[in-house]
PDB file of C-alpha atoms and ligand atoms in Angstrom:
ATOM      1  CA  UNK E   1      -5.139  -8.210  21.065  1.00 92.00           C
ATOM      2  CA  UNK E   2      -3.832  -5.938  18.368  1.00 96.00           C
ATOM      3  CA  UNK E   3      -3.645  -6.015  14.598  1.00 98.00           C
ATOM      4  CA  UNK E   4      -0.183  -5.412  13.162  1.00 98.00           C
ATOM      5  CA  UNK E   5       0.206  -3.201  10.088  1.00 98.00           C
ATOM      6  CA  UNK E   6       3.526  -3.250   8.336  1.00 98.00           C
ATOM      7  CA  UNK E   7       5.100  -1.209   5.544  1.00 98.00           C
ATOM      8  CA  UNK E   8       8.549   0.018   4.541  1.00 98.00           C
ATOM      9  CA  UNK E   9       7.474   3.527   5.523  1.00 98.00           C
ATOM     10  CA  UNK E  10       4.377   5.700   5.591  1.00 98.00           C
ATOM     11  CA  UNK E  11       2.586   3.911   2.709  1.00 98.00           C
ATOM     12  CA  UNK E  12       0.767   1.437   4.926  1.00 98.00           C
ATOM     13  CA  UNK E  13      -1.069   4.335   6.551  1.00 98.00           C
ATOM     14  CA  UNK E  14      -3.229   4.463   3.426  1.00 98.00           C
ATOM     15  CA  UNK E  15      -4.467   0.976   4.316  1.00 98.00           C
ATOM     16  CA  UNK E  16      -4.622   1.628   8.052  1.00 98.00           C
ATOM     17  CA  UNK E  17      -6.762   4.678   7.278  1.00 98.00           C
ATOM     18  CA  UNK E  18      -9.283   2.389   5.586  1.00 98.00           C
ATOM     19  CA  UNK E  19      -9.123  -0.082   8.501  1.00 98.00           C
ATOM     20  CA  UNK E  20      -9.843   2.665  11.021  1.00 97.00           C
ATOM     21  CA  UNK E  21     -13.041   3.442   9.105  1.00 97.00           C
ATOM     22  CA  UNK E  22     -14.220  -0.145   8.782  1.00 97.00           C
ATOM     23  CA  UNK E  23     -12.813  -1.599  12.016  1.00 96.00           C
ATOM     24  CA  UNK E  24     -12.761   1.225  14.566  1.00 96.00           C
ATOM     25  CA  UNK E  25     -13.066  -1.123  17.547  1.00 96.00           C
ATOM     26  CA  UNK E  26      -9.634  -2.648  17.175  1.00 97.00           C
ATOM     27  CA  UNK E  27      -6.197  -1.687  18.456  1.00 97.00           C
ATOM     28  CA  UNK E  28      -3.329  -1.374  16.025  1.00 98.00           C
ATOM     29  CA  UNK E  29       0.427  -1.548  15.826  1.00 98.00           C
ATOM     30  CA  UNK E  30       1.889   0.342  12.886  1.00 98.00           C
ATOM     31  CA  UNK E  31       5.415  -0.745  11.998  1.00 98.00           C
ATOM     32  CA  UNK E  32       7.327   1.421   9.494  1.00 98.00           C
ATOM     33  CA  UNK E  33      10.735   0.086   8.533  1.00 98.00           C
ATOM     34  CA  UNK E  34      12.220   3.568   8.517  1.00 98.00           C
ATOM     35  CA  UNK E  35      15.801   2.276   8.627  1.00 98.00           C
ATOM     36  CA  UNK E  36      15.395   0.446   5.330  1.00 98.00           C
ATOM     37  CA  UNK E  37      12.819   2.337   3.266  1.00 98.00           C
ATOM     38  CA  UNK E  38      12.530   2.236   0.230  1.00 98.00           C
ATOM     39  CA  UNK E  39      12.121  -1.450  -0.555  1.00 98.00           C
ATOM     40  CA  UNK E  40      11.071  -1.195  -4.186  1.00 98.00           C
ATOM     41  CA  UNK E  41      14.504  -0.318  -5.548  1.00 98.00           C
ATOM     42  CA  UNK E  42      16.393  -2.975  -3.547  1.00 98.00           C
ATOM     43  CA  UNK E  43      17.200  -6.624  -4.178  1.00 97.00           C
ATOM     44  CA  UNK E  44      14.628  -9.228  -3.248  1.00 97.00           C
ATOM     45  CA  UNK E  45      16.776 -11.099  -0.707  1.00 97.00           C
ATOM     46  CA  UNK E  46      17.724  -7.980   1.174  1.00 98.00           C
ATOM     47  CA  UNK E  47      14.095  -6.858   1.408  1.00 98.00           C
ATOM     48  CA  UNK E  48      13.000 -10.322   2.473  1.00 98.00           C
ATOM     49  CA  UNK E  49      15.288 -10.175   5.485  1.00 98.00           C
ATOM     50  CA  UNK E  50      13.789  -6.849   6.588  1.00 98.00           C
ATOM     51  CA  UNK E  51      10.279  -8.250   6.245  1.00 98.00           C
ATOM     52  CA  UNK E  52      11.100 -11.278   8.363  1.00 98.00           C
ATOM     53  CA  UNK E  53      12.534  -9.004  11.068  1.00 98.00           C
ATOM     54  CA  UNK E  54       9.276  -7.054  11.074  1.00 98.00           C
ATOM     55  CA  UNK E  55       7.186 -10.225  11.214  1.00 98.00           C
ATOM     56  CA  UNK E  56       9.265 -11.546  14.130  1.00 98.00           C
ATOM     57  CA  UNK E  57       8.577  -8.279  15.924  1.00 98.00           C
ATOM     58  CA  UNK E  58       4.840  -8.598  15.280  1.00 98.00           C
ATOM     59  CA  UNK E  59       4.919 -12.172  16.575  1.00 98.00           C
ATOM     60  CA  UNK E  60       6.711 -11.000  19.734  1.00 98.00           C
ATOM     61  CA  UNK E  61       3.866  -8.518  20.291  1.00 97.00           C
ATOM     62  CA  UNK E  62       1.290 -11.309  20.051  1.00 96.00           C
ATOM     63  CA  UNK E  63      -0.707  -9.777  17.199  1.00 97.00           C
ATOM     64  CA  UNK E  64      -3.951 -11.520  16.247  1.00 96.00           C
ATOM     65  CA  UNK E  65      -3.397 -10.731  12.557  1.00 97.00           C
ATOM     66  CA  UNK E  66      -0.800  -9.000  10.459  1.00 98.00           C
ATOM     67  CA  UNK E  67      -1.484  -6.873   7.410  1.00 98.00           C
ATOM     68  CA  UNK E  68       1.414  -6.525   5.004  1.00 98.00           C
ATOM     69  CA  UNK E  69       0.320  -3.065   3.924  1.00 98.00           C
ATOM     70  CA  UNK E  70       2.912  -3.054   1.183  1.00 98.00           C
ATOM     71  CA  UNK E  71       2.604  -4.526  -2.301  1.00 98.00           C
ATOM     72  CA  UNK E  72       6.358  -4.961  -2.620  1.00 98.00           C
ATOM     73  CA  UNK E  73       6.745  -6.870   0.649  1.00 98.00           C
ATOM     74  CA  UNK E  74       3.734  -9.028  -0.167  1.00 98.00           C
ATOM     75  CA  UNK E  75       5.116  -9.994  -3.537  1.00 97.00           C
ATOM     76  CA  UNK E  76       8.503 -11.074  -2.215  1.00 97.00           C
ATOM     77  CA  UNK E  77       7.593 -12.713   1.092  1.00 98.00           C
ATOM     78  CA  UNK E  78       3.960 -13.576   1.755  1.00 97.00           C
ATOM     79  CA  UNK E  79       4.172 -17.264   0.941  1.00 96.00           C
ATOM     80  CA  UNK E  80       7.184 -17.838   3.207  1.00 97.00           C
ATOM     81  CA  UNK E  81       5.689 -15.746   5.993  1.00 98.00           C
ATOM     82  CA  UNK E  82       2.501 -17.799   5.967  1.00 98.00           C
ATOM     83  CA  UNK E  83       4.540 -20.959   6.208  1.00 98.00           C
ATOM     84  CA  UNK E  84       6.346 -19.664   9.271  1.00 98.00           C
ATOM     85  CA  UNK E  85       3.589 -18.016  11.321  1.00 98.00           C
ATOM     86  CA  UNK E  86       0.241 -19.252  12.593  1.00 96.00           C
ATOM     87  CA  UNK E  87      -1.529 -15.906  12.864  1.00 96.00           C
ATOM     88  CA  UNK E  88      -3.395 -14.757   9.745  1.00 97.00           C
ATOM     89  CA  UNK E  89      -1.287 -12.706   7.363  1.00 98.00           C
ATOM     90  CA  UNK E  90      -3.170 -10.493   4.945  1.00 98.00           C
ATOM     91  CA  UNK E  91      -1.248  -9.249   1.939  1.00 98.00           C
ATOM     92  CA  UNK E  92      -1.805  -6.756  -0.841  1.00 97.00           C
ATOM     93  CA  UNK E  93      -1.553  -6.939  -4.578  1.00 96.00           C
ATOM     94  CA  UNK E  94      -2.139  -4.313  -7.241  1.00 97.00           C
ATOM     95  CA  UNK E  95      -5.881  -4.189  -7.973  1.00 97.00           C
ATOM     96  CA  UNK E  96      -5.436  -5.507 -11.524  1.00 97.00           C
ATOM     97  CA  UNK E  97      -8.367  -7.911 -11.421  1.00 95.00           C
ATOM     98  CA  UNK E  98     -11.078  -5.342 -10.606  1.00 95.00           C
ATOM     99  CA  UNK E  99      -9.475  -2.925 -13.074  1.00 97.00           C
ATOM    100  CA  UNK E 100      -9.613  -5.455 -15.924  1.00 96.00           C
ATOM    101  CA  UNK E 101     -13.202  -6.381 -15.037  1.00 94.00           C
ATOM    102  CA  UNK E 102     -14.235  -2.745 -15.167  1.00 90.00           C
ATOM    103  CA  UNK E 103     -12.622  -2.119 -18.564  1.00 91.00           C
ATOM    104  CA  UNK E 104     -13.486  -5.359 -20.299  1.00 78.00           C
ATOM    105  CA  UNK E 105     -16.385  -3.922 -22.309  1.00 81.00           C
ATOM    106  CA  UNK E 106     -15.175  -0.380 -22.802  1.00 86.00           C
ATOM    107  CA  UNK E 107     -12.040  -1.267 -24.799  1.00 85.00           C
ATOM    108  CA  UNK E 108     -10.041   0.989 -22.549  1.00 96.00           C
ATOM    109  CA  UNK E 109      -6.638   0.068 -21.146  1.00 97.00           C
ATOM    110  CA  UNK E 110      -5.406  -0.308 -17.573  1.00 98.00           C
ATOM    111  CA  UNK E 111      -2.215   1.278 -16.276  1.00 98.00           C
ATOM    112  CA  UNK E 112      -0.569  -0.185 -13.164  1.00 98.00           C
ATOM    113  CA  UNK E 113       1.864   2.012 -11.247  1.00 98.00           C
ATOM    114  CA  UNK E 114       4.009   0.239  -8.656  1.00 98.00           C
ATOM    115  CA  UNK E 115       7.597  -0.274  -7.513  1.00 98.00           C
ATOM    116  CA  UNK E 116      10.190  -1.964  -9.714  1.00 98.00           C
ATOM    117  CA  UNK E 117      10.381  -4.922  -7.367  1.00 98.00           C
ATOM    118  CA  UNK E 118       6.611  -5.514  -7.389  1.00 98.00           C
ATOM    119  CA  UNK E 119       6.495  -5.366 -11.195  1.00 98.00           C
ATOM    120  CA  UNK E 120       9.497  -7.670 -11.557  1.00 97.00           C
ATOM    121  CA  UNK E 121       8.180 -10.394  -9.277  1.00 97.00           C
ATOM    122  CA  UNK E 122       6.570 -13.656 -10.348  1.00 96.00           C
ATOM    123  CA  UNK E 123       3.490 -12.863  -8.270  1.00 96.00           C
ATOM    124  CA  UNK E 124       2.638  -9.830 -10.420  1.00 98.00           C
ATOM    125  CA  UNK E 125       3.408 -11.606 -13.680  1.00 97.00           C
ATOM    126  CA  UNK E 126       1.166 -14.508 -12.691  1.00 97.00           C
ATOM    127  CA  UNK E 127      -1.625 -12.163 -11.699  1.00 97.00           C
ATOM    128  CA  UNK E 128      -1.508 -10.348 -15.050  1.00 98.00           C
ATOM    129  CA  UNK E 129      -1.331 -13.529 -17.096  1.00 97.00           C
ATOM    130  CA  UNK E 130      -4.313 -14.910 -15.173  1.00 97.00           C
ATOM    131  CA  UNK E 131      -6.654 -11.949 -15.582  1.00 96.00           C
ATOM    132  CA  UNK E 132      -5.447 -10.010 -18.633  1.00 96.00           C
ATOM    133  CA  UNK E 133      -6.905 -12.151 -21.415  1.00 94.00           C
ATOM    134  CA  UNK E 134      -7.435  -9.171 -23.717  1.00 93.00           C
ATOM    135  CA  UNK E 135      -3.916  -7.773 -23.157  1.00 95.00           C
ATOM    136  CA  UNK E 136      -5.093  -4.411 -21.929  1.00 96.00           C
ATOM    137  CA  UNK E 137      -2.748  -4.049 -18.937  1.00 97.00           C
ATOM    138  CA  UNK E 138       0.339  -1.801 -19.076  1.00 98.00           C
ATOM    139  CA  UNK E 139       2.635  -1.054 -16.169  1.00 98.00           C
ATOM    140  CA  UNK E 140       5.180   1.503 -15.106  1.00 98.00           C
ATOM    141  CA  UNK E 141       7.521   1.670 -12.112  1.00 98.00           C
ATOM    142  CA  UNK E 142       7.218   4.943 -10.189  1.00 98.00           C
ATOM    143  CA  UNK E 143       9.824   4.945  -7.379  1.00 97.00           C
ATOM    144  CA  UNK E 144       9.925   8.755  -7.300  1.00 97.00           C
ATOM    145  CA  UNK E 145       6.551   8.836  -5.582  1.00 98.00           C
ATOM    146  CA  UNK E 146       7.830   6.710  -2.707  1.00 98.00           C
ATOM    147  CA  UNK E 147      10.672   9.168  -2.232  1.00 98.00           C
ATOM    148  CA  UNK E 148       8.318  12.157  -2.349  1.00 98.00           C
ATOM    149  CA  UNK E 149       5.969  10.559   0.173  1.00 98.00           C
ATOM    150  CA  UNK E 150       8.783   9.755   2.587  1.00 98.00           C
ATOM    151  CA  UNK E 151      10.023  13.353   2.314  1.00 98.00           C
ATOM    152  CA  UNK E 152       6.426  14.500   2.936  1.00 98.00           C
ATOM    153  CA  UNK E 153       6.564  16.356  -0.344  1.00 98.00           C
ATOM    154  CA  UNK E 154       2.935  16.852  -1.324  1.00 97.00           C
ATOM    155  CA  UNK E 155       3.122  20.233  -3.071  1.00 96.00           C
ATOM    156  CA  UNK E 156       1.462  20.154  -6.435  1.00 95.00           C
ATOM    157  CA  UNK E 157       4.041  22.580  -7.892  1.00 96.00           C
ATOM    158  CA  UNK E 158       6.589  19.799  -7.432  1.00 97.00           C
ATOM    159  CA  UNK E 159       4.382  16.792  -8.108  1.00 97.00           C
ATOM    160  CA  UNK E 160       2.413  17.858 -11.157  1.00 97.00           C
ATOM    161  CA  UNK E 161       5.519  18.298 -13.373  1.00 97.00           C
ATOM    162  CA  UNK E 162       6.878  14.959 -12.156  1.00 97.00           C
ATOM    163  CA  UNK E 163       3.614  13.143 -12.895  1.00 97.00           C
ATOM    164  CA  UNK E 164       3.297  14.832 -16.290  1.00 97.00           C
ATOM    165  CA  UNK E 165       6.815  13.849 -17.152  1.00 97.00           C
ATOM    166  CA  UNK E 166       6.272  10.238 -16.107  1.00 96.00           C
ATOM    167  CA  UNK E 167       3.095   9.842 -18.145  1.00 97.00           C
ATOM    168  CA  UNK E 168       4.295  11.928 -21.124  1.00 96.00           C
ATOM    169  CA  UNK E 169       5.149   8.925 -23.293  1.00 94.00           C
ATOM    170  CA  UNK E 170       1.668   7.407 -22.867  1.00 97.00           C
ATOM    171  CA  UNK E 171      -1.496   8.302 -24.714  1.00 97.00           C
ATOM    172  CA  UNK E 172      -3.707   8.731 -21.664  1.00 96.00           C
ATOM    173  CA  UNK E 173      -6.901   8.823 -23.735  1.00 96.00           C
ATOM    174  CA  UNK E 174      -6.498   5.047 -24.161  1.00 97.00           C
ATOM    175  CA  UNK E 175      -6.840   4.376 -20.424  1.00 97.00           C
ATOM    176  CA  UNK E 176      -9.958   3.722 -18.374  1.00 97.00           C
ATOM    177  CA  UNK E 177      -8.304   2.903 -15.045  1.00 98.00           C
ATOM    178  CA  UNK E 178      -5.079   3.668 -13.226  1.00 98.00           C
ATOM    179  CA  UNK E 179      -4.144   1.176 -10.521  1.00 98.00           C
ATOM    180  CA  UNK E 180      -2.102   2.579  -7.652  1.00 98.00           C
ATOM    181  CA  UNK E 181      -0.115  -0.581  -6.943  1.00 98.00           C
ATOM    182  CA  UNK E 182       2.016   0.788  -4.140  1.00 98.00           C
ATOM    183  CA  UNK E 183       0.571   1.863  -0.824  1.00 98.00           C
ATOM    184  CA  UNK E 184       2.535   5.120  -0.868  1.00 98.00           C
ATOM    185  CA  UNK E 185       0.708   6.319  -3.985  1.00 98.00           C
ATOM    186  CA  UNK E 186      -2.803   7.091  -2.645  1.00 98.00           C
ATOM    187  CA  UNK E 187      -1.231  10.057  -0.820  1.00 98.00           C
ATOM    188  CA  UNK E 188      -1.081  11.634  -4.291  1.00 98.00           C
ATOM    189  CA  UNK E 189      -4.550  10.748  -5.485  1.00 97.00           C
ATOM    190  CA  UNK E 190      -5.599  14.394  -5.454  1.00 96.00           C
ATOM    191  CA  UNK E 191      -2.664  15.344  -7.684  1.00 97.00           C
ATOM    192  CA  UNK E 192      -3.400  12.471 -10.098  1.00 97.00           C
ATOM    193  CA  UNK E 193      -7.005  13.645 -10.164  1.00 96.00           C
ATOM    194  CA  UNK E 194      -5.952  17.127 -11.245  1.00 95.00           C
ATOM    195  CA  UNK E 195      -3.931  15.750 -14.114  1.00 96.00           C
ATOM    196  CA  UNK E 196      -6.190  13.020 -15.446  1.00 96.00           C
ATOM    197  CA  UNK E 197      -9.451  13.340 -17.299  1.00 95.00           C
ATOM    198  CA  UNK E 198     -12.461  12.533 -15.128  1.00 94.00           C
ATOM    199  CA  UNK E 199     -13.196   9.486 -17.305  1.00 94.00           C
ATOM    200  CA  UNK E 200     -10.151   7.760 -15.877  1.00 97.00           C
ATOM    201  CA  UNK E 201     -10.797   6.113 -12.549  1.00 97.00           C
ATOM    202  CA  UNK E 202      -8.060   5.698  -9.985  1.00 97.00           C
ATOM    203  CA  UNK E 203      -8.182   2.603  -7.786  1.00 97.00           C
ATOM    204  CA  UNK E 204      -6.028   0.937  -5.167  1.00 97.00           C
ATOM    205  CA  UNK E 205      -6.117  -2.252  -3.123  1.00 96.00           C
ATOM    206  CA  UNK E 206      -6.820  -0.904   0.353  1.00 97.00           C
ATOM    207  CA  UNK E 207     -10.609  -1.356   0.401  1.00 96.00           C
ATOM    208  CA  UNK E 208     -10.329  -5.001  -0.710  1.00 95.00           C
ATOM    209  CA  UNK E 209      -7.550  -5.700   1.776  1.00 97.00           C
ATOM    210  CA  UNK E 210      -9.510  -4.331   4.712  1.00 98.00           C
ATOM    211  CA  UNK E 211     -12.623  -6.271   3.659  1.00 97.00           C
ATOM    212  CA  UNK E 212     -10.505  -9.385   3.678  1.00 97.00           C
ATOM    213  CA  UNK E 213      -9.096  -8.529   7.117  1.00 97.00           C
ATOM    214  CA  UNK E 214     -12.608  -7.990   8.482  1.00 97.00           C
ATOM    215  CA  UNK E 215     -13.790 -11.320   7.123  1.00 97.00           C
ATOM    216  CA  UNK E 216     -10.851 -13.170   8.642  1.00 96.00           C
ATOM    217  CA  UNK E 217     -11.334 -11.593  12.069  1.00 95.00           C
ATOM    218  CA  UNK E 218     -15.020 -12.486  11.886  1.00 93.00           C
ATOM    219  CA  UNK E 219     -14.290 -16.094  10.957  1.00 93.00           C
ATOM    220  CA  UNK E 220     -11.925 -16.381  13.900  1.00 88.00           C
ATOM    221  CA  UNK E 221     -14.345 -14.624  16.260  1.00 82.00           C
ATOM    222  CA  UNK E 222     -11.638 -12.249  17.370  1.00 82.00           C
ATOM    223  CA  UNK E 223     -12.891  -8.836  16.311  1.00 78.00           C
ATOM    224  CA  UNK E 224     -13.866  -5.718  18.271  1.00 86.00           C
ATOM    225  CA  UNK E 225     -11.625  -5.889  21.285  1.00 87.00           C
ATOM    226  CA  UNK E 226     -10.132  -2.412  21.123  1.00 91.00           C
ATOM    227  CA  UNK E 227     -10.853   1.280  20.672  1.00 92.00           C
ATOM    228  CA  UNK E 228      -8.868   2.433  17.645  1.00 93.00           C
ATOM    229  CA  UNK E 229      -5.614   2.979  19.525  1.00 96.00           C
ATOM    230  CA  UNK E 230      -2.494   2.985  17.325  1.00 98.00           C
ATOM    231  CA  UNK E 231       1.029   2.396  18.631  1.00 98.00           C
ATOM    232  CA  UNK E 232       3.747   3.301  16.135  1.00 98.00           C
ATOM    233  CA  UNK E 233       7.110   1.599  15.736  1.00 98.00           C
ATOM    234  CA  UNK E 234      10.096   2.537  13.603  1.00 98.00           C
ATOM    235  CA  UNK E 235      11.988  -0.642  12.657  1.00 98.00           C
ATOM    236  CA  UNK E 236      11.069  -2.185  16.024  1.00 97.00           C
ATOM    237  CA  UNK E 237      11.605   0.947  18.152  1.00 98.00           C
ATOM    238  CA  UNK E 238       8.530   2.449  19.746  1.00 98.00           C
ATOM    239  CA  UNK E 239       7.780   5.978  18.569  1.00 98.00           C
ATOM    240  CA  UNK E 240       7.187   8.302  21.488  1.00 97.00           C
ATOM    241  CA  UNK E 241       8.503  11.506  20.057  1.00 96.00           C
ATOM    242  CA  UNK E 242       5.640  14.000  19.830  1.00 97.00           C
ATOM    243  CA  UNK E 243       6.823  15.428  16.519  1.00 97.00           C
ATOM    244  CA  UNK E 244       6.718  11.986  14.896  1.00 97.00           C
ATOM    245  CA  UNK E 245       3.327  11.155  16.339  1.00 98.00           C
ATOM    246  CA  UNK E 246       2.016  14.494  15.093  1.00 98.00           C
ATOM    247  CA  UNK E 247       3.381  13.658  11.660  1.00 98.00           C
ATOM    248  CA  UNK E 248       1.330  10.450  11.598  1.00 98.00           C
ATOM    249  CA  UNK E 249      -1.812  12.310  12.683  1.00 98.00           C
ATOM    250  CA  UNK E 250      -1.266  14.847   9.912  1.00 98.00           C
ATOM    251  CA  UNK E 251      -0.796  12.080   7.328  1.00 98.00           C
ATOM    252  CA  UNK E 252      -4.039  10.369   8.378  1.00 98.00           C
ATOM    253  CA  UNK E 253      -5.743  13.738   8.175  1.00 97.00           C
ATOM    254  CA  UNK E 254      -4.351  14.255   4.670  1.00 97.00           C
ATOM    255  CA  UNK E 255      -5.949  10.950   3.628  1.00 98.00           C
ATOM    256  CA  UNK E 256      -9.228  12.060   5.140  1.00 97.00           C
ATOM    257  CA  UNK E 257      -9.058  15.352   3.215  1.00 96.00           C
ATOM    258  CA  UNK E 258      -8.354  13.497  -0.048  1.00 95.00           C
ATOM    259  CA  UNK E 259     -11.270  11.156   0.678  1.00 91.00           C
ATOM    260  CA  UNK E 260     -13.797  13.982   1.046  1.00 83.00           C
TER     261      UNK E 260
HETATM  262  N1  DGL G 301       4.650   0.895   0.083  1.00 91.68           N
HETATM  263  C1  DGL G 301       5.284  -0.096  -0.649  1.00 91.68           C
HETATM  264  C2  DGL G 301       4.417  -0.812  -1.667  1.00 91.68           C
HETATM  265  O1  DGL G 301       3.236  -0.872  -1.497  1.00 91.68           O
HETATM  266  C3  DGL G 301       6.742  -0.027  -0.992  1.00 91.68           C
HETATM  267  C4  DGL G 301       7.430   1.259  -1.228  1.00 91.68           C
HETATM  268  C5  DGL G 301       8.936   1.102  -1.157  1.00 91.68           C
HETATM  269  O2  DGL G 301       9.448   0.939  -0.045  1.00 91.68           O
HETATM  270  O3  DGL G 301       9.573   1.132  -2.222  1.00 91.68           O
HETATM  271  O4  DGL G 301       4.888  -1.344  -2.619  1.00 91.68           O
END
């Protein structure tokens, strides 16, 4: 049986990349909602409908677990999805908790970058009010990075000025951690690294999400029944086109290069 990974576009690959490292003996479906990306700038109800279409597709494929490899989709739909489906559904949230824990004693601040929709949702507000007792968390929507990722625009000549511009109003010396709260953003970790002082750490939620997935598969005794095969779908349509498949291989390779 396969594990379903779902995102609006290519962002979920940053989580799948982590899963392939930790759980190589699984088979995967990767569903990118290419017809409807981006989600983060749309209305909640519209996005919710797209997510339910994707989940219905995953159910029709008989997945043994589904990872919502998208912070935006998790924040608008995870509760309702779990009510509807019996298979385990693993979601993502911006890694605010570990970031606050790391900065508690250093008096540094935490900056969360995510989509507008994620930052607007109750789920995010509740998370911050639960863990941010010292009021050290700031946040900023960064939809431009989703657009750049979907256009496969990774050139630093284009990205560095955009990042500089976005962070210009902030005094970055106050920050100890930047949280990449959208799964598209780790594609730009190398560019962030160039811009930020080495004292600022950059974290995202993919490691925690995959740990959680591994634990759930273990508890259900349904792990290790594959060989790392990935079948890609675009809004429910199987991807067979060589150019597209090559694109996904290149993106996974990019993540590997950033990792090294
Ligand atoms: N990758 C998504 C996330 O983690 C959403 C990006 C978008 O479609 O706006 O939030």
